[in-house]
Amino acid sequence: MKKQTVKEILQNYKKILHHDITIYGWVKAFRSNRFIALNDGSTINNLQIVVDFENFDKKIIDKINTASSLKVIGEVIESQGAGQSVEIIAKKITILGDHFAEELQNTILQPKKHSLEKLREQAHLRFRTNLFGAVFRVRHAVSFAIHQFFNQNHFFYIHTPIITGADAEGAGEMFGVTNFNLNQIPKTENGDIDFSQDFFGRKTNLTVSGQLEGETAAMGLGRIYTFGPTFRAENSNTARHLAEFWMIEPEVAFNNLEDNIDLAEDFLKYIIGYVLEHCKDDLEFLDKRFTEEQKSKPEKERAKESLIEKLQNVVAKRFIRVSYTEAIEILSNSKENKKGKFQYPVEKWGTDLQSEHERYLVEKHFESPVVLFDYPKDIKAFYMKLNEDGKTVAAMDVLFPGIGEIIGGSEREARFDVLKQRMSEMNVDEHELWWYLDTRKFGSVPHAGFGLGLERLVIFITGMSNIRDVIPFPRTPKNAEF
Ligand code: ATP
Ligand code: MN
């Protein structure tokens, strides 16, 4: 028979009652030398194995401990005890993997509470914990829902390059890619690094965004999206930034800014709705953890809703849409600003918003996800469409409670002359981006797109507070262990 996961057995046990089955998993707990809670990662729920120790070799029983891995053959019966509907009466137990008892003492697999910091230090083992099992199953569901949403809406998945020759994307500090011997870097006569001798014959970097290449694809395929790793040498140690993260970037021909905002809203709601429907057990667990965590916070900072309520509300409510100009008015007239409570006071139109401002709008003022649009051109990228006022661009940021910016996007500048002008104003090398400018020469059309940071959405959905806890192996300044 095909191997069955614990999840399948728990779901379909009625069909296999009184049959012998084979199951595999890790021991989560071994109570009274009689009840093993077995888990194989497929679900947060464990399968209870009943061991009548008189029927087993004592040597085997003695070896069973938290963290050992087992193959069990046994009969499926309806559970006698409370707490589970089904259990397995063990007939044969094989120990697959021993545990190193002494070393186990120092690991996070010891069944007790460990700090998230400690869990991060043992990121290779944390998949085995209830919390990280739940987080990574949800991360999977989010990724799957993203592909499903786009597929259902007739988008094509495009793989844009990870190594890029464009230095001008402007989205952040880049990591260089080279295969030079770093002790002997070839120099030109002027003493500059001679990249013509490097692997690609030019300077190359890890991508900070697939957008520019994505736009070229949208100019032929219409609706596309990218979903890939993204690298930014951000030297900021925040709970929202990684040096390596995953970004999803749809790009749609014929869409304007409003279409773009509609797409972002539908998209986020679809994904959150998908997780609410398909990850109930994991969300219940995460919800309890979230509520527990709130208790340790000062009363003022506690969330008003449970995690699940928060997700349900985001799906139910229409996102509030306000222009940057309105937002500046709200912020500069706010009590917080007048009392000097912002670290960065809001003084004049044209300044960039800090995450404290974004969070004030979302968490205090509107108490709802907010989409800000029409930002001053000087604080946004060169490729955003210049509005008729000549001062603002058709940019949009989606702001979420507890996170701040989760999506950044825009309608793109489709007019060749205006784009060229903006590039020169912003010192973007038009020779390097000749291919990008080309898209505005041959049948240019209005188009728009955005970037969603996968991990920011997963933080929001799981209620975790640090981005390092929603990616298996986080890459941050001074940290690339594993
Ligand atoms: P922020 O101001 O928060 O640094 P950004 O303006 O640099 O964001 P964009 O360039 O618009 O962000 O990127 C699109 C999305 O990618 C962001 O909305 C965010 O969700 C995500 N993102 C950006 N930088 C990072 C990072 N260093 N780590 C994780 N996600 C990120
Ligand atoms: Mn940034």
XYZ file of C-alpha atoms and ligand atoms in Angstrom:
514
model
C 0.000 0.000 0.000
C 1.045 3.559 -0.669
C 2.540 5.328 2.332
C 0.034 7.456 4.188
C 0.801 10.598 6.107
C -0.478 11.226 9.613
C -2.727 13.896 8.125
C -4.320 11.410 5.741
C -4.762 8.804 8.449
C -6.453 11.277 10.784
C -8.742 12.440 7.998
C -9.669 9.058 6.590
C -9.412 6.743 9.560
C -13.023 5.550 9.254
C -12.162 3.748 6.040
C -9.248 1.889 7.609
C -10.683 1.009 11.018
C -9.395 -2.402 12.193
C -6.890 -2.598 9.368
C -3.174 -2.874 9.963
C -1.264 0.091 8.614
C 2.334 1.248 8.519
C 3.225 4.716 9.656
C 6.411 6.701 10.015
C 7.260 9.671 12.151
C 9.113 11.275 15.016
C 8.234 10.842 18.645
C 6.820 14.047 20.089
C 6.120 12.546 23.482
C 6.136 9.159 25.149
C 3.798 9.122 28.130
C 3.661 6.465 30.836
C 5.730 4.142 28.660
C 2.474 3.480 26.849
C 1.340 6.369 24.630
C 3.512 7.680 21.830
C 2.534 10.920 20.109
C 3.879 10.431 16.596
C 4.221 13.213 14.063
C 5.535 13.180 10.510
C 5.293 16.895 9.731
C 2.184 16.603 7.574
C -0.015 18.242 10.203
C 0.238 19.848 13.599
C -1.811 16.971 15.041
C -0.105 13.868 16.345
C -1.173 10.290 15.930
C -1.442 8.372 19.168
C 0.285 4.992 19.219
C -0.636 2.660 22.048
C 2.222 0.422 23.120
C 1.521 -2.549 25.287
C 5.058 -2.808 26.521
C 4.709 -6.426 27.611
C 4.532 -7.335 23.924
C 7.782 -5.589 23.043
C 11.442 -6.095 23.616
C 12.417 -3.886 26.535
C 15.519 -2.762 24.613
C 13.334 -1.151 22.010
C 11.009 0.464 24.497
C 13.948 1.934 26.381
C 15.275 3.503 23.243
C 12.084 5.316 22.385
C 12.374 8.913 23.410
C 11.458 12.352 22.197
C 13.179 12.906 18.861
C 13.621 9.271 17.897
C 12.146 8.263 14.593
C 9.991 5.190 14.190
C 8.281 2.908 11.760
C 5.183 1.456 13.349
C 2.869 -1.263 12.118
C -0.388 -1.420 13.986
C -4.142 -1.658 13.971
C -6.325 1.395 13.569
C -9.004 1.644 16.242
C -11.404 4.254 17.450
C -9.784 5.930 20.400
C -10.728 4.926 23.913
C -9.373 8.107 25.431
C -10.356 11.719 25.125
C -8.378 14.104 22.957
C -8.214 12.076 19.780
C -10.618 10.169 17.593
C -8.275 7.463 16.453
C -5.282 5.565 17.722
C -2.997 2.796 16.589
C -2.404 -0.348 18.605
C 1.250 -1.042 17.866
C 2.157 -4.532 16.690
C 5.649 -3.917 15.431
C 7.952 -0.991 16.127
C 11.218 -0.339 14.305
C 13.529 2.423 15.428
C 14.703 4.226 12.309
C 16.952 6.835 13.854
C 18.495 6.787 17.273
C 18.933 9.915 19.290
C 22.195 11.044 20.848
C 20.811 11.366 24.337
C 23.501 13.606 25.769
C 23.529 16.044 22.883
C 19.766 16.145 22.854
C 19.914 17.955 26.202
C 21.362 20.990 24.477
C 19.003 21.115 21.573
C 15.681 22.778 21.043
C 14.191 19.298 20.604
C 14.113 19.026 24.399
C 10.392 19.238 25.107
C 10.184 22.569 26.919
C 9.763 26.198 25.991
C 12.654 27.733 24.054
C 13.113 31.353 23.057
C 12.730 32.282 19.394
C 16.367 33.418 19.433
C 17.510 30.000 20.589
C 15.331 28.354 17.956
C 16.980 30.544 15.309
C 20.419 29.363 16.394
C 19.262 25.836 15.683
C 17.340 26.663 12.548
C 18.219 23.232 11.144
C 16.200 21.590 13.932
C 13.330 24.011 14.319
C 11.272 22.420 11.552
C 10.584 19.701 14.112
C 8.837 22.056 16.529
C 5.080 22.659 16.524
C 5.545 26.364 15.932
C 7.870 26.143 12.949
C 5.966 23.220 11.496
C 2.908 25.475 11.477
C 4.783 28.496 10.108
C 6.319 26.584 7.224
C 3.132 24.770 6.315
C 1.431 28.166 6.148
C 4.319 29.555 4.085
C 3.766 26.705 1.652
C 0.033 27.377 1.480
C 0.667 31.074 0.825
C 3.068 30.249 -2.014
C 0.664 27.753 -3.510
C -2.258 30.184 -3.283
C -0.183 32.833 -5.063
C 0.409 30.553 -8.032
C -3.230 29.473 -7.969
C -4.521 33.048 -7.928
C -2.426 34.055 -10.897
C -3.118 30.906 -12.849
C -6.858 31.339 -12.382
C -6.550 34.915 -13.577
C -4.601 33.986 -16.724
C -1.172 35.235 -15.677
C 2.012 33.522 -16.860
C 4.835 32.719 -14.436
C 8.085 34.233 -15.737
C 11.530 33.442 -14.352
C 13.548 36.625 -14.437
C 17.319 36.428 -13.940
C 18.903 36.191 -10.522
C 22.219 37.450 -11.828
C 21.616 40.771 -13.463
C 23.734 43.068 -15.572
C 21.574 46.056 -14.714
C 22.986 48.135 -11.934
C 20.247 50.685 -12.118
C 17.151 49.061 -10.708
C 17.412 51.476 -7.868
C 15.486 49.369 -5.390
C 18.336 48.874 -2.964
C 21.998 48.173 -2.381
C 23.188 45.270 -4.498
C 25.468 42.303 -3.893
C 28.100 41.899 -6.585
C 28.619 38.593 -8.374
C 32.113 37.761 -9.512
C 34.473 34.856 -9.976
C 37.598 36.965 -9.763
C 40.303 35.729 -7.447
C 39.736 38.343 -4.784
C 43.450 38.499 -4.003
C 44.284 39.399 -7.570
C 41.592 41.552 -9.039
C 42.481 42.761 -12.542
C 42.661 46.529 -12.841
C 42.481 48.848 -15.815
C 45.149 51.431 -16.551
C 43.201 53.945 -14.445
C 43.245 51.605 -11.490
C 39.552 50.694 -11.734
C 38.435 47.110 -11.491
C 38.507 45.590 -14.973
C 35.191 43.820 -15.156
C 35.722 43.021 -18.826
C 37.945 40.189 -17.538
C 35.290 38.876 -15.160
C 33.092 35.860 -15.915
C 30.362 37.791 -17.726
C 32.705 40.371 -19.173
C 30.932 43.070 -17.217
C 29.915 43.962 -13.708
C 27.061 41.812 -12.457
C 24.909 41.782 -9.338
C 22.270 39.730 -7.610
C 18.836 41.016 -8.525
C 16.979 43.446 -6.260
C 13.782 43.112 -8.318
C 12.643 41.296 -11.428
C 10.393 44.157 -12.449
C 12.273 45.648 -15.376
C 12.681 42.275 -17.057
C 9.104 41.424 -16.031
C 7.850 44.500 -17.851
C 9.450 43.326 -21.070
C 7.611 40.007 -20.734
C 4.299 41.761 -20.046
C 4.797 43.673 -23.291
C 4.324 40.397 -25.157
C 2.486 38.042 -22.841
C 0.120 40.589 -21.338
C -0.222 39.330 -17.782
C 2.840 37.929 -16.079
C 4.220 37.458 -12.595
C 7.588 36.613 -11.148
C 8.165 34.739 -7.898
C 11.786 34.428 -6.985
C 14.633 35.193 -4.619
C 15.613 38.815 -4.255
C 18.748 40.212 -2.655
C 19.348 43.520 -0.977
C 22.448 44.474 0.940
C 20.305 46.341 3.447
C 22.448 47.154 6.374
C 19.440 47.654 8.567
C 18.842 45.104 11.258
C 15.073 45.406 11.435
C 12.421 42.784 12.054
C 11.085 43.475 8.521
C 14.192 43.244 6.341
C 16.198 40.314 5.067
C 19.212 40.365 2.773
C 17.636 37.484 0.836
C 13.880 37.329 0.519
C 11.247 36.148 -1.939
C 9.313 38.587 -4.002
C 6.230 38.227 -6.165
C 5.906 40.792 -8.927
C 2.891 40.823 -11.236
C 3.025 43.095 -14.259
C -0.046 43.729 -16.374
C -0.337 45.320 -19.793
C -3.232 47.770 -20.184
C -3.669 48.276 -16.410
C -3.660 51.712 -14.834
C -3.018 52.648 -11.217
C -6.555 51.941 -10.083
C -6.566 48.521 -11.763
C -3.275 47.886 -10.035
C -4.679 48.714 -6.602
C -7.727 46.529 -7.301
C -5.434 43.673 -8.277
C -3.324 44.046 -5.129
C -6.410 44.067 -2.923
C -8.029 41.043 -4.605
C -4.738 39.201 -4.542
C -4.041 39.715 -0.824
C -7.608 38.810 0.089
C -7.503 35.667 -1.994
C -4.315 34.442 -0.323
C -5.463 35.210 3.196
C -8.841 33.614 2.446
C -7.084 30.540 1.098
C -5.040 30.140 4.264
C -8.109 30.654 6.468
C -9.818 27.869 4.591
C -6.951 25.404 4.175
C -4.756 25.845 7.238
C -7.333 25.762 10.033
C -5.368 23.580 12.463
C -2.137 25.500 12.044
C -3.922 28.837 12.326
C -5.659 27.782 15.528
C -2.298 26.906 16.997
C -0.755 30.187 15.814
C -3.785 32.083 17.091
C -3.276 30.683 20.611
C 0.403 31.529 20.510
C -0.405 35.047 19.315
C -2.911 35.590 22.123
C -0.405 34.247 24.668
C 2.263 36.610 23.323
C -0.043 39.618 23.594
C -0.354 39.019 27.330
C 3.323 39.754 27.799
C 2.993 43.152 26.118
C 2.022 46.436 27.749
C -1.737 46.889 27.572
C -1.508 49.717 25.040
C 0.418 47.647 22.521
C -1.800 44.596 22.669
C -3.708 43.591 19.559
C -7.434 44.196 19.824
C -8.305 41.143 17.778
C -7.157 37.560 17.784
C -4.997 36.476 14.876
C -7.849 34.736 13.088
C -10.186 37.701 13.615
C -7.543 39.996 12.201
C -7.262 37.848 9.067
C -11.029 37.584 8.686
C -11.377 41.343 8.959
C -8.793 41.991 6.289
C -10.676 39.718 3.926
C -14.040 41.315 4.746
C -13.203 45.029 4.682
C -12.503 47.193 1.677
C -9.005 48.663 1.954
C -8.966 52.412 2.558
C -7.412 54.356 -0.321
C -5.856 57.757 0.336
C -3.428 59.906 -1.564
C -0.018 60.712 -0.158
C -1.097 64.358 0.073
C -4.120 63.492 2.235
C -1.969 61.218 4.357
C 0.499 64.031 5.021
C -2.382 66.238 6.157
C -3.696 63.564 8.492
C -0.249 62.934 9.901
C 0.790 66.535 10.353
C -2.495 67.327 12.117
C -2.349 64.247 14.324
C -1.982 64.544 18.098
C 1.096 62.333 17.877
C 2.805 64.748 15.557
C 1.803 67.837 17.515
C 2.952 66.300 20.778
C 6.256 65.343 19.206
C 5.628 61.621 19.595
C 7.011 60.670 16.191
C 10.706 60.030 16.006
C 10.588 61.700 12.590
C 8.182 64.650 12.828
C 5.998 65.175 9.766
C 6.722 68.687 8.646
C 6.251 69.186 4.974
C 4.865 67.706 1.823
C 7.542 65.767 -0.018
C 9.162 63.852 2.810
C 9.244 60.084 2.736
C 7.000 58.304 5.203
C 8.659 56.269 7.917
C 7.232 53.037 9.140
C 5.991 54.771 12.339
C 3.849 57.021 10.114
C 2.563 54.144 8.047
C 1.651 52.253 11.176
C -0.076 55.273 12.693
C -2.322 55.544 9.638
C -3.136 51.846 9.611
C -3.322 51.028 13.298
C -4.565 54.251 14.900
C -6.200 56.492 12.353
C -8.013 54.170 9.953
C -7.763 50.844 11.796
C -7.723 49.154 8.421
C -5.312 48.216 5.673
C -4.544 51.374 3.717
C -3.407 51.970 0.158
C -1.473 55.183 -0.315
C -1.083 56.492 -3.849
C 0.292 59.431 -5.852
C 3.595 59.984 -4.086
C 6.011 62.871 -4.709
C 8.143 61.949 -7.686
C 11.412 62.661 -5.903
C 11.002 59.887 -3.364
C 10.020 57.215 -5.886
C 11.666 55.300 -8.709
C 12.314 56.627 -12.206
C 9.957 54.226 -13.976
C 6.757 55.387 -12.282
C 4.239 57.292 -14.377
C 4.459 61.033 -13.958
C 1.033 62.454 -13.091
C -0.434 65.520 -14.776
C 0.434 67.731 -11.816
C 4.110 67.200 -12.712
C 4.841 66.693 -8.992
C 3.574 63.241 -8.195
C 3.895 59.781 -9.688
C 1.295 57.030 -9.956
C 2.806 54.960 -7.154
C 0.925 52.879 -4.620
C 1.957 51.249 -1.346
C -0.253 48.818 0.524
C 0.167 49.221 4.277
C -0.844 46.516 6.746
C -1.315 46.617 10.509
C 1.751 45.496 12.426
C 3.853 45.510 9.269
C 3.729 48.815 7.451
C 4.524 48.450 3.766
C 3.689 45.022 2.429
C 3.346 45.910 -1.263
C 4.951 48.634 -3.326
C 3.931 49.259 -6.919
C 2.969 51.727 -9.603
C 1.606 52.415 -13.018
C 4.709 52.613 -15.188
C 5.778 55.509 -17.345
C 4.823 54.281 -20.807
C 5.803 57.464 -22.720
C 9.272 57.189 -24.222
C 10.150 60.885 -23.945
C 8.963 61.300 -20.377
C 10.739 58.120 -19.287
C 13.976 59.238 -20.911
C 13.675 62.593 -19.207
C 13.043 60.983 -15.800
C 16.040 58.704 -16.251
C 18.296 61.581 -16.933
C 16.894 63.571 -13.964
C 17.507 60.628 -11.680
C 20.927 59.700 -13.080
C 19.868 56.348 -14.433
C 22.149 55.206 -17.224
C 20.019 54.968 -20.348
C 22.690 53.054 -22.272
C 22.683 50.298 -19.739
C 18.890 50.103 -19.877
C 18.628 50.384 -23.685
C 16.488 47.268 -23.769
C 14.085 48.709 -21.199
C 13.688 51.908 -23.171
C 13.074 49.807 -26.273
C 9.780 48.582 -24.787
C 8.527 52.184 -25.051
C 9.415 52.339 -28.743
C 7.437 49.482 -30.232
C 3.807 49.493 -29.251
C 4.166 50.914 -25.770
C 1.009 50.542 -23.687
C -0.107 51.632 -20.237
C 0.887 48.978 -17.743
C 1.244 48.545 -14.021
C 2.546 46.146 -11.437
C 3.737 45.721 -7.893
C 6.053 43.784 -5.624
C 4.957 41.796 -2.616
C 7.523 40.546 -0.131
C 6.489 36.971 0.595
C 7.925 37.005 4.102
C 6.087 40.182 5.078
C 2.815 38.526 4.165
C 3.775 35.368 6.045
C 4.615 37.421 9.161
C 1.191 38.983 8.944
C -0.670 35.720 8.467
C 1.199 33.716 11.095
C 1.315 36.506 13.670
C 5.063 36.076 14.066
C 6.874 39.278 14.850
C 10.295 38.784 13.312
C 10.922 38.157 9.624
C 13.758 35.778 10.600
C 11.131 33.369 11.878
C 9.197 32.922 8.650
C 12.028 31.951 6.283
C 13.867 28.669 6.868
C 17.404 30.066 6.886
C 17.449 33.848 7.262
C 20.218 35.912 5.689
C 20.862 39.127 7.591
C 23.908 41.319 8.270
C 26.695 39.173 9.789
C 24.624 36.051 9.552
C 24.713 33.360 6.887
C 24.895 30.240 9.038
C 23.609 27.014 7.471
P 10.890 49.160 2.685
O 10.640 50.621 2.595
O 10.023 48.448 3.677
O 12.332 48.789 2.801
P 10.927 49.085 -0.181
O 10.291 50.375 -0.507
O 12.396 48.950 -0.257
O 10.422 48.569 1.262
P 10.041 47.776 -2.600
O 11.309 48.055 -3.290
O 8.816 48.476 -3.016
O 10.226 47.930 -1.018
O 9.817 46.187 -2.622
C 8.539 45.595 -2.712
C 8.217 44.772 -1.485
O 9.273 43.871 -1.153
C 8.041 45.568 -0.209
O 6.745 46.091 -0.135
C 8.264 44.530 0.856
O 7.108 43.729 1.034
C 9.332 43.670 0.249
N 10.671 43.991 0.723
C 11.454 45.015 0.344
N 12.655 44.967 0.930
C 12.647 43.844 1.699
C 13.620 43.216 2.534
N 14.833 43.712 2.683
N 13.265 42.069 3.170
C 12.032 41.545 2.996
N 11.081 42.083 2.214
C 11.373 43.217 1.574
Mn 13.779 48.985 1.335
